[in-house]
Coordinates of C-alpha atoms and ligand atoms in Angstrom, one line a residue:
M82 CA 88.1 78.8 104.8
R83 CA 85.5 81.2 103.2
L84 CA 87.3 83.4 101.0
L85 CA 85.3 87.0 99.7
L86 CA 86.6 87.9 96.2
V87 CA 85.3 91.0 94.3
E88 CA 86.2 91.6 90.9
D89 CA 84.9 93.1 88.0
N90 CA 86.6 91.2 85.3
P91 CA 85.0 88.2 84.8
L92 CA 88.1 86.1 82.8
V93 CA 89.8 87.2 86.3
G94 CA 87.2 86.4 88.4
T95 CA 86.6 82.9 86.5
M96 CA 89.9 81.6 86.7
L97 CA 90.4 83.0 90.9
R98 CA 87.2 81.4 91.5
V99 CA 88.0 78.1 89.7
N100 CA 91.8 78.2 91.1
L101 CA 91.2 78.5 94.6
G102 CA 87.8 76.4 95.0
Q103 CA 90.4 73.6 93.5
E104 CA 92.6 74.0 96.8
G105 CA 89.7 73.8 98.8
F106 CA 88.5 77.0 99.5
E107 CA 84.7 78.5 99.8
V108 CA 85.1 81.3 97.1
H109 CA 82.3 84.2 97.4
W110 CA 82.9 86.2 93.9
H111 CA 81.0 89.9 93.4
T112 CA 81.5 92.1 90.7
T113 CA 80.8 95.2 92.4
G114 CA 81.8 96.6 96.1
E115 CA 78.5 97.1 96.6
S116 CA 76.7 93.9 96.9
A117 CA 80.5 92.6 98.5
L118 CA 79.5 95.2 101.4
T119 CA 76.0 94.0 102.0
A120 CA 77.5 89.7 102.2
L121 CA 79.9 91.4 104.2
E122 CA 77.0 92.1 106.5
T123 CA 75.6 88.8 107.5
L124 CA 78.9 86.4 106.2
K125 CA 82.1 86.1 108.0
F126 CA 85.0 85.6 106.2
D127 CA 88.6 84.6 106.1
L128 CA 90.6 86.5 104.3
A129 CA 89.1 89.3 101.2
L130 CA 90.9 89.8 97.5
L131 CA 89.8 92.7 96.3
D132 CA 90.5 94.6 92.8
I133 CA 91.1 98.3 92.7
G134 CA 88.8 99.6 90.0
L135 CA 85.5 98.7 90.2
S136 CA 82.5 100.2 87.8
G137 CA 81.2 101.5 91.9
I138 CA 82.8 101.8 94.6
S139 CA 86.9 100.8 95.1
G140 CA 88.6 97.8 95.8
I141 CA 90.1 100.3 98.5
E142 CA 87.0 101.8 100.3
V143 CA 85.5 98.4 100.4
A144 CA 89.1 97.6 102.7
G145 CA 88.0 100.8 104.7
R146 CA 85.2 100.0 105.3
I147 CA 86.2 96.6 106.0
R148 CA 88.0 98.0 108.6
K149 CA 85.5 100.0 109.9
L150 CA 83.7 97.3 110.4
G151 CA 86.0 96.2 113.2
L152 CA 87.4 93.4 111.1
E153 CA 90.8 91.8 111.4
T154 CA 90.1 89.9 107.6
P155 CA 93.4 89.9 105.8
I156 CA 93.0 91.7 102.7
I157 CA 95.4 91.0 99.9
M158 CA 94.2 94.3 96.5
L159 CA 94.8 92.8 93.1
T160 CA 96.2 96.0 91.4
A161 CA 98.0 97.4 87.9
N162 CA 100.8 96.6 87.6
D163 CA 102.6 100.2 88.0
D164 CA 100.5 102.2 90.5
L165 CA 102.5 102.4 93.2
D166 CA 100.6 105.8 94.7
T167 CA 97.5 103.6 94.8
R168 CA 99.2 100.8 96.6
V169 CA 100.4 102.8 99.1
H170 CA 96.7 104.3 99.2
A171 CA 95.4 100.9 99.7
L172 CA 98.1 99.5 102.6
D173 CA 97.1 103.3 104.3
R174 CA 93.6 102.3 104.3
G175 CA 93.8 99.0 105.9
A176 CA 94.8 96.3 102.9
D177 CA 97.6 93.8 104.4
D178 CA 99.1 93.3 101.1
Y179 CA 99.0 93.6 97.2
L180 CA 99.6 91.1 94.3
A181 CA 100.3 92.8 90.5
K182 CA 98.0 91.8 87.9
P183 CA 98.8 89.4 86.4
F184 CA 99.9 87.7 89.2
D185 CA 101.1 84.5 88.8
M186 CA 98.6 81.9 90.6
D187 CA 100.9 79.9 92.9
E188 CA 102.3 82.9 93.7
L189 CA 98.6 84.4 95.2
I190 CA 97.7 80.9 96.3
A191 CA 100.9 81.4 98.6
R192 CA 100.0 84.7 99.7
V193 CA 96.5 83.8 100.8
R194 CA 97.4 80.5 102.9
A195 CA 100.3 83.0 104.3
H196 CA 97.7 85.7 105.6
L197 CA 95.3 83.1 107.3
R198 CA 98.2 81.3 108.9
R199 CA 99.0 84.3 110.2
S200 CA 95.4 85.7 111.5
S201 CA 94.5 82.1 112.3
G202 CA 97.2 81.8 114.9
T203 CA 100.6 83.9 115.0
L204 CA 99.3 86.7 116.8
E205 CA 99.3 84.5 119.7
H206 CA 102.8 83.9 119.5
L207 CA 104.1 87.3 120.6
P208 CA 108.0 87.5 120.3
E209 CA 109.1 86.1 124.1
T210 CA 112.3 85.6 125.4
E211 CA 114.4 84.0 122.1
V212 CA 113.2 85.1 118.3
H213 CA 114.8 83.5 115.7
I214 CA 114.7 85.2 112.4
G215 CA 116.5 82.2 109.9
Q216 CA 119.8 81.6 112.2
A217 CA 120.1 84.9 113.5
V218 CA 119.0 84.6 117.4
M219 CA 117.7 87.9 119.5
V220 CA 117.0 88.1 122.7
L221 CA 115.3 91.6 123.0
E222 CA 115.2 91.8 126.8
R223 CA 118.8 91.6 127.2
K224 CA 118.3 93.7 123.4
T225 CA 121.6 90.8 121.3
L226 CA 121.5 89.2 118.8
R227 CA 123.6 86.4 117.7
D228 CA 123.8 86.4 113.8
P229 CA 124.1 83.3 111.7
A230 CA 128.2 83.3 111.9
G231 CA 127.7 82.8 115.7
Q232 CA 128.9 86.4 116.5
L233 CA 127.1 88.6 119.7
H234 CA 126.1 91.5 118.8
S235 CA 124.1 94.3 120.8
L236 CA 120.9 95.6 119.4
T237 CA 119.6 99.3 119.7
D238 CA 115.9 100.6 121.1
K239 CA 115.1 100.9 117.8
Q240 CA 116.7 97.7 116.2
V241 CA 114.7 95.9 119.0
A242 CA 111.1 97.6 118.5
L243 CA 111.9 97.1 114.1
V244 CA 112.3 92.7 114.9
Q245 CA 109.0 92.9 117.3
Y246 CA 107.3 95.1 114.6
F247 CA 108.2 92.3 111.7
V248 CA 107.6 89.3 114.3
R249 CA 104.2 90.4 114.6
N250 CA 103.0 90.8 111.2
P251 CA 104.4 88.8 109.2
A252 CA 104.0 88.4 105.4
R253 CA 102.4 92.1 105.3
V254 CA 103.4 94.6 103.4
L255 CA 104.5 97.5 105.8
T256 CA 104.9 100.5 104.0
R257 CA 107.5 103.4 105.8
D258 CA 105.4 105.5 107.3
N259 CA 103.7 102.9 109.1
I260 CA 106.5 101.3 110.1
L261 CA 107.8 104.8 111.4
E262 CA 103.9 105.6 112.4
E263 CA 104.6 102.0 114.5
I264 CA 108.4 102.9 116.0
W265 CA 108.6 106.5 116.1
G266 CA 105.1 107.2 117.0
R267 CA 105.0 110.8 118.8
E268 CA 109.1 111.1 118.7
P269 CA 110.6 112.8 115.5
A270 CA 111.1 110.1 113.1
P271 CA 113.8 109.8 110.9
T272 CA 113.3 110.0 106.7
H273 CA 112.4 106.9 104.2
A274 CA 116.2 107.2 103.2
E275 CA 117.3 107.0 107.4
L276 CA 114.7 104.5 107.7
D277 CA 116.5 102.5 104.8
G278 CA 119.6 102.9 106.5
L279 CA 118.3 101.2 109.5
I280 CA 117.0 98.1 107.4
A281 CA 120.1 97.7 106.0
G282 CA 121.7 97.6 109.3
L283 CA 119.0 94.9 110.7
R284 CA 119.7 92.8 107.5
A285 CA 123.2 92.7 107.6
R286 CA 123.4 91.3 111.5
I287 CA 120.2 88.8 109.9
E288 CA 120.2 87.7 106.4
R289 CA 123.1 85.1 105.2
E290 CA 123.3 87.7 102.2
P291 CA 122.0 91.3 103.1
S292 CA 122.2 91.8 99.6
H293 CA 119.8 89.5 98.2
P294 CA 117.7 89.8 101.8
R295 CA 115.6 86.0 102.5
Y296 CA 113.1 87.8 105.8
I297 CA 113.6 91.3 105.6
V298 CA 112.1 91.9 101.8
T299 CA 112.2 95.1 99.8
A300 CA 108.1 95.4 98.6
R301 CA 110.0 98.0 95.6
G302 CA 109.2 101.8 95.9
I303 CA 106.8 100.8 99.5
G304 CA 108.2 99.4 102.6
Y305 CA 109.4 95.9 103.9
R306 CA 107.6 92.1 104.2
F307 CA 108.9 90.4 107.1
E308 CA 109.3 86.6 105.5
P309 CA 109.6 84.5 108.5
Ligands
LIG16 CA1 88.5 95.8 88.0

């Protein structure tokens, strides 16, 4: 598995190269976005880890260029801890996920593996008749859901669409605008607060502990991530 790493901080770059190398990844470390873009012309990468603040073009621009090239390479951004707007911007430009610095190396490796699993197959497993999320079982054609306690419920069209969207995009951070655009398209969309309400309704059916969700996880201030 070949990873593209763009990081201009020598300490962080070295730490990532060493740790990911020990996990068996072939890490191509670039300190500028420009040199990463040159590498992208000749090499195929399985995943990109992009620092945002670089001396030339930013990591967000690199993400945008990767998507403009038509590549579906999973992209994880490395962001400053408190910068919500930048994260949303990065996700809107095509990044799949972010990790705030300082990040935990085990978590970073787990996220890398989750995105590699997603990109290497899950897209072919589109929801068929039965969808299982934890102990909840849904039959989307029939718009039914059996909750973890065994109770049967009916689902609305929007709930069905939400479940399908989550299942197709495991491990990705989906911004509220991503979700609204995907599910409502040109129809009048609900507000962010109303969307949060719909998600809460879905969690109440799916999660064992809706107040501590395990499957539909909050990306604070940004949106949601489905953890299968
Ligand atoms: Ca930097």
